[in-house]
């Protein structure tokens, strides 16, 4: 059974940092793409970042480039989203998602491309 569990969210001040974790179970990440999405109240879910595990390609939403990084964990079945210099606009519920079907620069940020989702973790950045 494919399962994704996010953790690491919380309340942080403007300019602070958080590291979100996405722990996968029931499958091996090796041939998957793992995406991070976020959804703020009243807004659509948007792609934040993605890691294509098979070839190491990473993708980022323009507004987080230079502030967020994504990497696979040493334990190999987890993916981390390191978020630095956080801003109030980054406040949202963050979800990780997985797809075994590959991704590219056009598809990575489309929620419908990912069949597996975690339950989300709240990130709140105070001004």
Tab-separated table of N, CA, C and O in Angstrom:
chain	number	residue	atom	x	y	z
A	1	UNK	N	0.839	-1.183	0.000
A	1	UNK	CA	0.000	0.000	0.000
A	1	UNK	C	0.881	1.243	0.000
A	1	UNK	O	1.708	1.434	0.881
A	2	UNK	N	0.689	2.069	-1.012
A	2	UNK	CA	1.475	3.292	-1.128
A	2	UNK	C	1.021	4.296	-0.083
A	2	UNK	O	-0.173	4.569	0.054
A	3	UNK	N	1.973	4.821	0.659
A	3	UNK	CA	1.644	5.814	1.673
A	3	UNK	C	2.723	6.889	1.707
A	3	UNK	O	3.911	6.586	1.625
A	4	UNK	N	2.279	8.137	1.830
A	4	UNK	CA	3.172	9.279	1.976
A	4	UNK	C	2.779	10.023	3.244
A	4	UNK	O	1.589	10.302	3.455
A	5	UNK	N	3.762	10.353	4.061
A	5	UNK	CA	3.483	11.057	5.309
A	5	UNK	C	4.407	12.269	5.392
A	5	UNK	O	5.634	12.119	5.395
A	6	UNK	N	3.802	13.446	5.467
A	6	UNK	CA	4.576	14.677	5.607
A	6	UNK	C	4.758	15.014	7.088
A	6	UNK	O	3.909	14.689	7.922
A	7	UNK	N	5.841	15.694	7.362
A	7	UNK	CA	6.087	16.215	8.705
A	7	UNK	C	7.017	17.416	8.597
A	7	UNK	O	7.602	17.661	7.537
A	8	UNK	N	7.141	18.150	9.698
A	8	UNK	CA	8.080	19.260	9.740
A	8	UNK	C	7.465	20.636	9.641
A	8	UNK	O	8.167	21.643	9.722
A	9	UNK	N	6.161	20.696	9.453
A	9	UNK	CA	5.516	21.996	9.395
A	9	UNK	C	5.468	22.656	10.755
A	9	UNK	O	5.811	22.051	11.772
A	10	UNK	N	5.040	23.898	10.774
A	10	UNK	CA	4.922	24.615	12.036
A	10	UNK	C	4.817	26.103	11.826
A	10	UNK	O	4.591	26.574	10.701
A	11	UNK	N	4.984	26.829	12.911
A	11	UNK	CA	4.930	28.293	12.896
A	11	UNK	C	6.360	28.826	12.936
A	11	UNK	O	7.161	28.425	13.788
A	12	UNK	N	6.658	29.727	12.026
A	12	UNK	CA	8.002	30.293	11.949
A	12	UNK	C	7.885	31.777	11.631
A	12	UNK	O	6.910	32.218	11.015
A	13	UNK	N	8.856	32.536	12.051
A	13	UNK	CA	8.847	33.974	11.786
A	13	UNK	C	9.346	34.270	10.376
A	13	UNK	O	10.050	33.457	9.758
A	14	UNK	N	8.983	35.438	9.894
A	14	UNK	CA	9.467	35.938	8.604
A	14	UNK	C	10.980	35.797	8.550
A	14	UNK	O	11.684	36.188	9.476
A	15	UNK	N	11.475	35.194	7.449
A	15	UNK	CA	12.910	35.013	7.294
A	15	UNK	C	13.452	33.724	7.883
A	15	UNK	O	14.645	33.413	7.722
A	16	UNK	N	12.614	32.986	8.562
A	16	UNK	CA	13.045	31.748	9.181
A	16	UNK	C	13.092	30.579	8.212
A	16	UNK	O	12.859	30.744	7.004
A	17	UNK	N	13.387	29.413	8.753
A	17	UNK	CA	13.534	28.205	7.933
A	17	UNK	C	12.747	27.037	8.514
A	17	UNK	O	12.537	26.967	9.728
A	18	UNK	N	12.350	26.157	7.641
A	18	UNK	CA	11.735	24.890	8.023
A	18	UNK	C	12.203	23.826	7.045
A	18	UNK	O	12.483	24.129	5.877
A	19	UNK	N	12.258	22.594	7.515
A	19	UNK	CA	12.520	21.474	6.619
A	19	UNK	C	11.350	20.508	6.701
A	19	UNK	O	11.077	19.951	7.763
A	20	UNK	N	10.696	20.339	5.572
A	20	UNK	CA	9.589	19.393	5.486
A	20	UNK	C	10.108	18.038	5.021
A	20	UNK	O	10.993	17.969	4.161
A	21	UNK	N	9.541	16.994	5.592
A	21	UNK	CA	9.903	15.637	5.222
A	21	UNK	C	8.708	14.927	4.607
A	21	UNK	O	7.582	15.115	5.055
A	22	UNK	N	8.990	14.110	3.614
A	22	UNK	CA	7.974	13.264	2.993
A	22	UNK	C	8.500	11.833	3.073
A	22	UNK	O	9.444	11.477	2.369
A	23	UNK	N	7.917	11.047	3.963
A	23	UNK	CA	8.335	9.660	4.148
A	23	UNK	C	7.426	8.753	3.337
A	23	UNK	O	6.204	8.811	3.475
A	24	UNK	N	8.034	7.923	2.507
A	24	UNK	CA	7.274	7.020	1.646
A	24	UNK	C	7.344	5.600	2.177
A	24	UNK	O	8.395	5.161	2.662
A	25	UNK	N	6.249	4.887	2.085
A	25	UNK	CA	6.224	3.477	2.444
A	25	UNK	C	5.341	2.730	1.450
A	25	UNK	O	4.472	3.315	0.817
A	26	UNK	N	5.618	1.436	1.312
A	26	UNK	CA	4.831	0.621	0.397
A	26	UNK	C	5.367	0.597	-1.022
A	26	UNK	O	4.835	-0.120	-1.868
A	27	UNK	N	6.399	1.403	-1.269
A	27	UNK	CA	7.011	1.403	-2.587
A	27	UNK	C	8.395	2.017	-2.473
A	27	UNK	O	8.701	2.722	-1.514
A	28	UNK	N	9.228	1.760	-3.457
A	28	UNK	CA	10.573	2.346	-3.490
A	28	UNK	C	10.541	3.578	-4.390
A	28	UNK	O	9.939	3.565	-5.459
A	29	UNK	N	11.223	4.621	-3.942
A	29	UNK	CA	11.168	5.900	-4.654
A	29	UNK	C	11.950	5.924	-5.959
A	29	UNK	O	11.780	6.842	-6.757
A	30	UNK	N	12.766	4.928	-6.197
A	30	UNK	CA	13.796	5.017	-7.232
A	30	UNK	C	13.294	5.493	-8.585
A	30	UNK	O	14.009	6.203	-9.280
A	31	UNK	N	12.079	5.112	-8.984
A	31	UNK	CA	11.614	5.464	-10.325
A	31	UNK	C	10.427	6.415	-10.293
A	31	UNK	O	9.675	6.519	-11.245
A	32	UNK	N	10.309	7.130	-9.172
A	32	UNK	CA	9.201	8.057	-9.007
A	32	UNK	C	9.675	9.508	-9.114
A	32	UNK	O	10.856	9.806	-8.971
A	33	UNK	N	8.729	10.361	-9.353
A	33	UNK	CA	8.920	11.796	-9.165
A	33	UNK	C	8.122	12.201	-7.935
A	33	UNK	O	6.962	11.793	-7.786
A	34	UNK	N	8.743	12.968	-7.069
A	34	UNK	CA	8.092	13.432	-5.854
A	34	UNK	C	7.915	14.936	-5.946
A	34	UNK	O	8.878	15.684	-6.122
A	35	UNK	N	6.682	15.337	-5.811
A	35	UNK	CA	6.368	16.760	-5.874
A	35	UNK	C	5.915	17.293	-4.534
A	35	UNK	O	5.347	16.562	-3.721
A	36	UNK	N	6.204	18.552	-4.318
A	36	UNK	CA	5.668	19.278	-3.161
A	36	UNK	C	4.696	20.330	-3.678
A	36	UNK	O	5.035	21.104	-4.586
A	37	UNK	N	3.517	20.345	-3.085
A	37	UNK	CA	2.480	21.300	-3.442
A	37	UNK	C	2.056	22.046	-2.185
A	37	UNK	O	2.307	21.608	-1.067
A	38	UNK	N	1.377	23.160	-2.378
A	38	UNK	CA	0.824	23.873	-1.234
A	38	UNK	C	-0.523	24.455	-1.609
A	38	UNK	O	-0.803	24.722	-2.784
A	39	UNK	N	-1.329	24.626	-0.588
A	39	UNK	CA	-2.650	25.213	-0.798
A	39	UNK	C	-2.982	26.121	0.371
A	39	UNK	O	-3.049	25.667	1.520
A	40	UNK	N	-3.177	27.372	0.056
A	40	UNK	CA	-3.588	28.358	1.053
A	40	UNK	C	-5.107	28.480	1.016
A	40	UNK	O	-5.739	28.151	-0.003
A	41	UNK	N	-5.726	28.946	2.083
A	41	UNK	CA	-7.194	29.089	2.115
A	41	UNK	C	-7.708	29.929	0.948
A	41	UNK	O	-7.176	31.010	0.674
A	42	UNK	N	-8.695	29.409	0.249
A	42	UNK	CA	-9.301	30.133	-0.859
A	42	UNK	C	-8.500	30.130	-2.141
A	42	UNK	O	-8.891	30.784	-3.117
A	43	UNK	N	-7.390	29.404	-2.157
A	43	UNK	CA	-6.549	29.380	-3.353
A	43	UNK	C	-6.419	27.960	-3.882
A	43	UNK	O	-6.656	26.996	-3.160
A	44	UNK	N	-6.045	27.851	-5.141
A	44	UNK	CA	-5.839	26.543	-5.733
A	44	UNK	C	-4.515	25.935	-5.258
A	44	UNK	O	-3.594	26.647	-4.872
A	45	UNK	N	-4.486	24.624	-5.319
A	45	UNK	CA	-3.247	23.926	-4.990
A	45	UNK	C	-2.207	24.246	-6.065
A	45	UNK	O	-2.502	24.175	-7.259
A	46	UNK	N	-0.994	24.567	-5.637
A	46	UNK	CA	0.044	24.931	-6.595
A	46	UNK	C	1.319	24.134	-6.357
A	46	UNK	O	1.659	23.806	-5.222
A	47	UNK	N	2.021	23.853	-7.453
A	47	UNK	CA	3.277	23.140	-7.348
A	47	UNK	C	4.375	24.045	-6.833
A	47	UNK	O	4.514	25.176	-7.289
A	48	UNK	N	5.137	23.542	-5.884
A	48	UNK	CA	6.231	24.290	-5.283
A	48	UNK	C	7.570	23.778	-5.787
A	48	UNK	O	8.452	24.558	-6.159
A	49	UNK	N	7.724	22.459	-5.800
A	49	UNK	CA	8.991	21.865	-6.213
A	49	UNK	C	8.762	20.399	-6.561
A	49	UNK	O	7.758	19.808	-6.162
A	50	UNK	N	9.698	19.840	-7.291
A	50	UNK	CA	9.610	18.434	-7.661
A	50	UNK	C	11.013	17.880	-7.852
A	50	UNK	O	11.909	18.584	-8.330
A	51	UNK	N	11.178	16.629	-7.467
A	51	UNK	CA	12.426	15.908	-7.688
A	51	UNK	C	12.123	14.651	-8.484
A	51	UNK	O	11.337	13.810	-8.034
A	52	UNK	N	12.735	14.550	-9.645
A	52	UNK	CA	12.637	13.326	-10.427
A	52	UNK	C	13.765	12.416	-9.968
A	52	UNK	O	14.938	12.640	-10.272
A	53	UNK	N	13.407	11.408	-9.201
A	53	UNK	CA	14.421	10.591	-8.533
A	53	UNK	C	15.286	9.847	-9.544
A	53	UNK	O	16.475	9.669	-9.344
A	54	UNK	N	14.712	9.410	-10.627
A	54	UNK	CA	15.457	8.579	-11.575
A	54	UNK	C	16.634	9.320	-12.202
A	54	UNK	O	17.683	8.728	-12.446
A	55	UNK	N	16.478	10.624	-12.462
A	55	UNK	CA	17.575	11.345	-13.105
A	55	UNK	C	18.050	12.552	-12.311
A	55	UNK	O	18.972	13.258	-12.745
A	56	UNK	N	17.453	12.797	-11.149
A	56	UNK	CA	17.910	13.876	-10.286
A	56	UNK	C	17.474	15.266	-10.698
A	56	UNK	O	17.867	16.249	-10.072
A	57	UNK	N	16.638	15.383	-11.716
A	57	UNK	CA	16.183	16.712	-12.145
A	57	UNK	C	15.281	17.329	-11.088
A	57	UNK	O	14.449	16.640	-10.503
A	58	UNK	N	15.476	18.604	-10.841
A	58	UNK	CA	14.645	19.328	-9.889
A	58	UNK	C	13.914	20.464	-10.581
A	58	UNK	O	14.394	21.025	-11.573
A	59	UNK	N	12.766	20.791	-10.046
A	59	UNK	CA	11.926	21.869	-10.564
A	59	UNK	C	11.459	22.721	-9.393
A	59	UNK	O	11.219	22.190	-8.300
A	60	UNK	N	11.314	24.020	-9.645
A	60	UNK	CA	10.874	24.930	-8.592
A	60	UNK	C	9.927	25.975	-9.160
A	60	UNK	O	10.101	26.467	-10.280
A	61	UNK	N	8.954	26.328	-8.353
A	61	UNK	CA	8.119	27.489	-8.652
A	61	UNK	C	9.005	28.729	-8.617
A	61	UNK	O	9.912	28.825	-7.764
A	62	UNK	N	8.762	29.654	-9.510
A	62	UNK	CA	9.643	30.823	-9.618
A	62	UNK	C	9.812	31.559	-8.290
A	62	UNK	O	10.909	32.003	-7.939
A	63	UNK	N	8.740	31.691	-7.539
A	63	UNK	CA	8.798	32.510	-6.325
A	63	UNK	C	9.601	31.865	-5.198
A	63	UNK	O	9.893	32.528	-4.201
A	64	UNK	N	9.965	30.591	-5.342
A	64	UNK	CA	10.750	29.938	-4.285
A	64	UNK	C	12.171	29.635	-4.719
A	64	UNK	O	12.976	29.150	-3.914
A	65	UNK	N	12.491	29.905	-5.970
A	65	UNK	CA	13.853	29.651	-6.452
A	65	UNK	C	14.857	30.458	-5.635
A	65	UNK	O	14.658	31.627	-5.370
A	66	UNK	N	15.932	29.786	-5.263
A	66	UNK	CA	16.946	30.442	-4.448
A	66	UNK	C	16.672	30.380	-2.961
A	66	UNK	O	17.554	30.683	-2.151
A	67	UNK	N	15.450	29.997	-2.584
A	67	UNK	CA	15.094	29.900	-1.164
A	67	UNK	C	14.815	28.462	-0.740
A	67	UNK	O	15.091	28.082	0.388
A	68	UNK	N	14.245	27.672	-1.637
A	68	UNK	CA	13.878	26.291	-1.329
A	68	UNK	C	14.810	25.338	-2.069
A	68	UNK	O	15.247	25.605	-3.191
A	69	UNK	N	15.109	24.224	-1.431
A	69	UNK	CA	15.824	23.142	-2.093
A	69	UNK	C	15.091	21.833	-1.825
A	69	UNK	O	14.357	21.710	-0.830
A	70	UNK	N	15.297	20.866	-2.700
A	70	UNK	CA	14.647	19.568	-2.561
A	70	UNK	C	15.707	18.497	-2.730
A	70	UNK	O	16.604	18.613	-3.582
A	71	UNK	N	15.632	17.471	-1.903
A	71	UNK	CA	16.636	16.419	-1.971
A	71	UNK	C	16.089	15.132	-1.405
A	71	UNK	O	15.183	15.140	-0.555
A	72	UNK	N	16.676	14.032	-1.862
A	72	UNK	CA	16.335	12.729	-1.317
A	72	UNK	C	17.160	12.501	-0.064
A	72	UNK	O	18.315	12.874	0.005
A	73	UNK	N	16.538	11.873	0.914
A	73	UNK	CA	17.220	11.623	2.160
A	73	UNK	C	18.197	10.467	2.088
A	73	UNK	O	18.123	9.633	1.194
A	74	UNK	N	19.106	10.428	3.056
A	74	UNK	CA	20.087	9.345	3.107
A	74	UNK	C	19.420	7.989	3.283
A	74	UNK	O	19.950	6.973	2.847
A	75	UNK	N	18.288	7.976	3.924
A	75	UNK	CA	17.540	6.733	4.124
A	75	UNK	C	16.881	6.252	2.841
A	75	UNK	O	16.321	5.161	2.819
A	76	UNK	N	16.937	7.102	1.809
A	76	UNK	CA	16.510	6.751	0.449
A	76	UNK	C	15.012	6.694	0.226
A	76	UNK	O	14.569	6.744	-0.907
A	77	UNK	N	14.216	6.529	1.273
A	77	UNK	CA	12.776	6.517	1.041
A	77	UNK	C	12.092	7.737	1.638
A	77	UNK	O	10.962	7.662	2.094
A	78	UNK	N	12.830	8.851	1.614
A	78	UNK	CA	12.261	10.114	2.062
A	78	UNK	C	12.786	11.225	1.175
A	78	UNK	O	13.885	11.127	0.619
A	79	UNK	N	11.983	12.244	1.030
A	79	UNK	CA	12.373	13.430	0.272
A	79	UNK	C	12.130	14.639	1.167
A	79	UNK	O	11.106	14.714	1.854
A	80	UNK	N	13.075	15.565	1.139
A	80	UNK	CA	13.008	16.728	2.014
A	80	UNK	C	12.862	18.011	1.201
A	80	UNK	O	13.449	18.138	0.122
A	81	UNK	N	12.108	18.921	1.730
A	81	UNK	CA	11.996	20.266	1.164
A	81	UNK	C	12.536	21.234	2.209
A	81	UNK	O	11.916	21.439	3.261
A	82	UNK	N	13.710	21.781	1.933
A	82	UNK	CA	14.312	22.765	2.819
A	82	UNK	C	13.846	24.147	2.389
A	82	UNK	O	14.054	24.542	1.241
A	83	UNK	N	13.217	24.855	3.313
A	83	UNK	CA	12.642	26.156	2.999
A	83	UNK	C	13.338	27.212	3.837
A	83	UNK	O	13.255	27.185	5.076
A	84	UNK	N	14.035	28.118	3.182
A	84	UNK	CA	14.762	29.200	3.858
A	84	UNK	C	14.154	30.544	3.490
A	84	UNK	O	13.429	30.676	2.501
A	85	UNK	N	14.466	31.540	4.307
A	85	UNK	CA	13.994	32.896	4.062
A	85	UNK	C	12.487	32.908	3.800
A	85	UNK	O	12.010	33.493	2.824
A	86	UNK	N	11.758	32.288	4.691
A	86	UNK	CA	10.317	32.147	4.509
A	86	UNK	C	9.591	33.474	4.624
A	86	UNK	O	9.998	34.367	5.397
A	87	UNK	N	8.523	33.592	3.869
A	87	UNK	CA	7.722	34.802	3.829
A	87	UNK	C	6.278	34.460	4.177
A	87	UNK	O	5.865	33.307	4.010
A	88	UNK	N	5.489	35.430	4.610
A	88	UNK	CA	4.089	35.150	4.923
A	88	UNK	C	3.327	34.517	3.756
A	88	UNK	O	2.454	33.683	3.976
A	89	UNK	N	3.681	34.880	2.525
A	89	UNK	CA	3.016	34.297	1.353
A	89	UNK	C	3.306	32.804	1.194
A	89	UNK	O	2.636	32.134	0.408
A	90	UNK	N	4.278	32.287	1.913
A	90	UNK	CA	4.561	30.861	1.867
A	90	UNK	C	3.633	30.056	2.782
A	90	UNK	O	3.669	28.825	2.762
A	91	UNK	N	2.836	30.728	3.581
A	91	UNK	CA	1.929	30.049	4.508
A	91	UNK	C	0.886	29.255	3.728
A	91	UNK	O	0.232	29.791	2.829
A	92	UNK	N	0.754	27.989	4.081
A	92	UNK	CA	-0.190	27.101	3.390
A	92	UNK	C	-0.088	25.714	4.008
A	92	UNK	O	0.800	25.456	4.835
A	93	UNK	N	-0.984	24.839	3.588
A	93	UNK	CA	-0.804	23.415	3.865
A	93	UNK	C	0.066	22.856	2.745
A	93	UNK	O	-0.234	23.065	1.562
A	94	UNK	N	1.125	22.199	3.120
A	94	UNK	CA	2.061	21.625	2.151
A	94	UNK	C	1.829	20.124	2.043
A	94	UNK	O	1.730	19.421	3.055
A	95	UNK	N	1.757	19.663	0.809
A	95	UNK	CA	1.523	18.254	0.516
A	95	UNK	C	2.679	17.700	-0.312
A	95	UNK	O	3.183	18.383	-1.204
A	96	UNK	N	3.038	16.452	-0.041
A	96	UNK	CA	3.905	15.778	-0.995
A	96	UNK	C	3.068	14.794	-1.801
A	96	UNK	O	2.030	14.312	-1.337
A	97	UNK	N	3.522	14.546	-2.998
A	97	UNK	CA	2.804	13.684	-3.924
A	97	UNK	C	3.813	12.886	-4.745
A	97	UNK	O	4.950	13.330	-4.935
A	98	UNK	N	3.376	11.732	-5.221
A	98	UNK	CA	4.280	10.854	-5.968
A	98	UNK	C	3.625	10.381	-7.255
A	98	UNK	O	2.413	10.124	-7.290
A	99	UNK	N	4.456	10.279	-8.286
A	99	UNK	CA	3.992	9.698	-9.534
A	99	UNK	C	5.039	8.752	-10.073
A	99	UNK	O	6.232	9.081	-10.090
A	100	UNK	N	4.605	7.570	-10.546
A	100	UNK	CA	5.543	6.625	-11.156
A	100	UNK	C	5.674	6.826	-12.659
A	100	UNK	O	6.401	6.088	-13.331
A	101	UNK	N	4.978	7.822	-13.192
A	101	UNK	CA	4.876	7.991	-14.638
A	101	UNK	C	5.835	9.012	-15.210
A	101	UNK	O	5.715	9.416	-16.356
A	102	UNK	N	6.787	9.456	-14.389
A	102	UNK	CA	7.737	10.441	-14.886
A	102	UNK	C	7.139	11.830	-14.882
A	102	UNK	O	5.952	12.030	-14.628
A	103	UNK	N	7.976	12.809	-15.155
A	103	UNK	CA	7.516	14.182	-15.199
A	103	UNK	C	8.445	14.987	-16.107
A	103	UNK	O	9.454	14.480	-16.587
A	104	UNK	N	8.077	16.214	-16.348
A	104	UNK	CA	8.927	17.121	-17.119
A	104	UNK	C	8.564	18.541	-16.739
A	104	UNK	O	7.756	18.766	-15.834
A	105	UNK	N	9.188	19.473	-17.406
A	105	UNK	CA	9.013	20.870	-17.012
A	105	UNK	C	7.592	21.369	-17.213
A	105	UNK	O	7.215	22.406	-16.668
A	106	UNK	N	6.806	20.661	-18.029
A	106	UNK	CA	5.415	21.076	-18.243
A	106	UNK	C	4.465	20.438	-17.251
A	106	UNK	O	3.460	21.023	-16.867
A	107	UNK	N	4.759	19.220	-16.823
A	107	UNK	CA	3.805	18.443	-16.045
A	107	UNK	C	4.048	18.484	-14.551
A	107	UNK	O	3.142	18.197	-13.768
A	108	UNK	N	5.260	18.846	-14.114
A	108	UNK	CA	5.608	18.618	-12.714
A	108	UNK	C	4.704	19.363	-11.751
A	108	UNK	O	4.499	18.906	-10.632
A	109	UNK	N	4.171	20.495	-12.151
A	109	UNK	CA	3.388	21.325	-11.245
A	109	UNK	C	1.884	21.087	-11.352
A	109	UNK	O	1.091	21.824	-10.758
A	110	UNK	N	1.477	20.088	-12.116
A	110	UNK	CA	0.059	19.790	-12.290
A	110	UNK	C	-0.388	18.731	-11.289
A	110	UNK	O	0.049	17.580	-11.366
A	111	UNK	N	-1.261	19.063	-10.350
A	111	UNK	CA	-1.688	18.089	-9.338
A	111	UNK	C	-2.261	16.806	-9.935
A	111	UNK	O	-2.048	15.719	-9.381
A	112	UNK	N	-2.954	16.906	-11.056
A	112	UNK	CA	-3.584	15.723	-11.649
A	112	UNK	C	-2.561	14.702	-12.143
A	112	UNK	O	-2.930	13.559	-12.436
A	113	UNK	N	-1.301	15.105	-12.250
A	113	UNK	CA	-0.277	14.172	-12.718
A	113	UNK	C	0.164	13.198	-11.620
A	113	UNK	O	0.894	12.253	-11.895
A	114	UNK	N	-0.261	13.430	-10.378
A	114	UNK	CA	0.224	12.648	-9.239
A	114	UNK	C	-0.908	11.798	-8.662
A	114	UNK	O	-1.878	12.339	-8.123
A	115	UNK	N	-0.795	10.487	-8.707
A	115	UNK	CA	-1.851	9.630	-8.164
A	115	UNK	C	-1.785	9.414	-6.653
A	115	UNK	O	-2.774	8.983	-6.059
A	116	UNK	N	-0.649	9.705	-6.049
A	116	UNK	CA	-0.498	9.426	-4.612
A	116	UNK	C	-0.184	10.718	-3.857
A	116	UNK	O	0.685	11.488	-4.275
A	117	UNK	N	-0.883	10.879	-2.717
A	117	UNK	CA	-0.770	12.111	-1.947
A	117	UNK	C	-0.662	11.823	-0.460
A	117	UNK	O	-1.248	10.847	0.042
A	118	UNK	N	0.056	12.696	0.229
A	118	UNK	CA	0.063	12.670	1.677
A	118	UNK	C	-1.086	13.494	2.230
A	118	UNK	O	-1.865	14.083	1.474
A	119	UNK	N	-1.127	13.580	3.558
A	119	UNK	CA	-2.255	14.243	4.218
A	119	UNK	C	-2.014	15.736	4.424
A	119	UNK	O	-2.942	16.459	4.756
A	120	UNK	N	-0.777	16.173	4.260
A	120	UNK	CA	-0.460	17.590	4.376
A	120	UNK	C	0.094	17.978	5.730
A	120	UNK	O	-0.163	17.319	6.740
A	121	UNK	N	0.864	19.066	5.736
A	121	UNK	CA	1.396	19.630	6.967
A	121	UNK	C	1.312	21.145	6.866
A	121	UNK	O	1.619	21.732	5.822
A	122	UNK	N	0.880	21.779	7.937
A	122	UNK	CA	0.637	23.220	7.926
A	122	UNK	C	1.938	23.991	8.134
A	122	UNK	O	2.716	23.686	9.047
A	123	UNK	N	2.135	24.995	7.304
A	123	UNK	CA	3.255	25.931	7.464
A	123	UNK	C	2.659	27.326	7.618
A	123	UNK	O	1.880	27.768	6.767
A	124	UNK	N	3.020	27.995	8.689
A	124	UNK	CA	2.544	29.350	8.934
A	124	UNK	C	3.743	30.249	9.179
A	124	UNK	O	4.568	29.969	10.053
A	125	UNK	N	3.831	31.306	8.398
A	125	UNK	CA	4.937	32.260	8.524
A	125	UNK	C	4.359	33.576	9.027
A	125	UNK	O	3.517	34.185	8.363
A	126	UNK	N	4.819	34.002	10.179
A	126	UNK	CA	4.318	35.246	10.754
A	126	UNK	C	5.133	36.430	10.252
A	126	UNK	O	6.340	36.330	10.048
A	127	UNK	N	4.450	37.560	10.108
A	127	UNK	CA	5.115	38.756	9.585
A	127	UNK	C	5.996	39.413	10.634
A	127	UNK	O	5.807	39.198	11.824
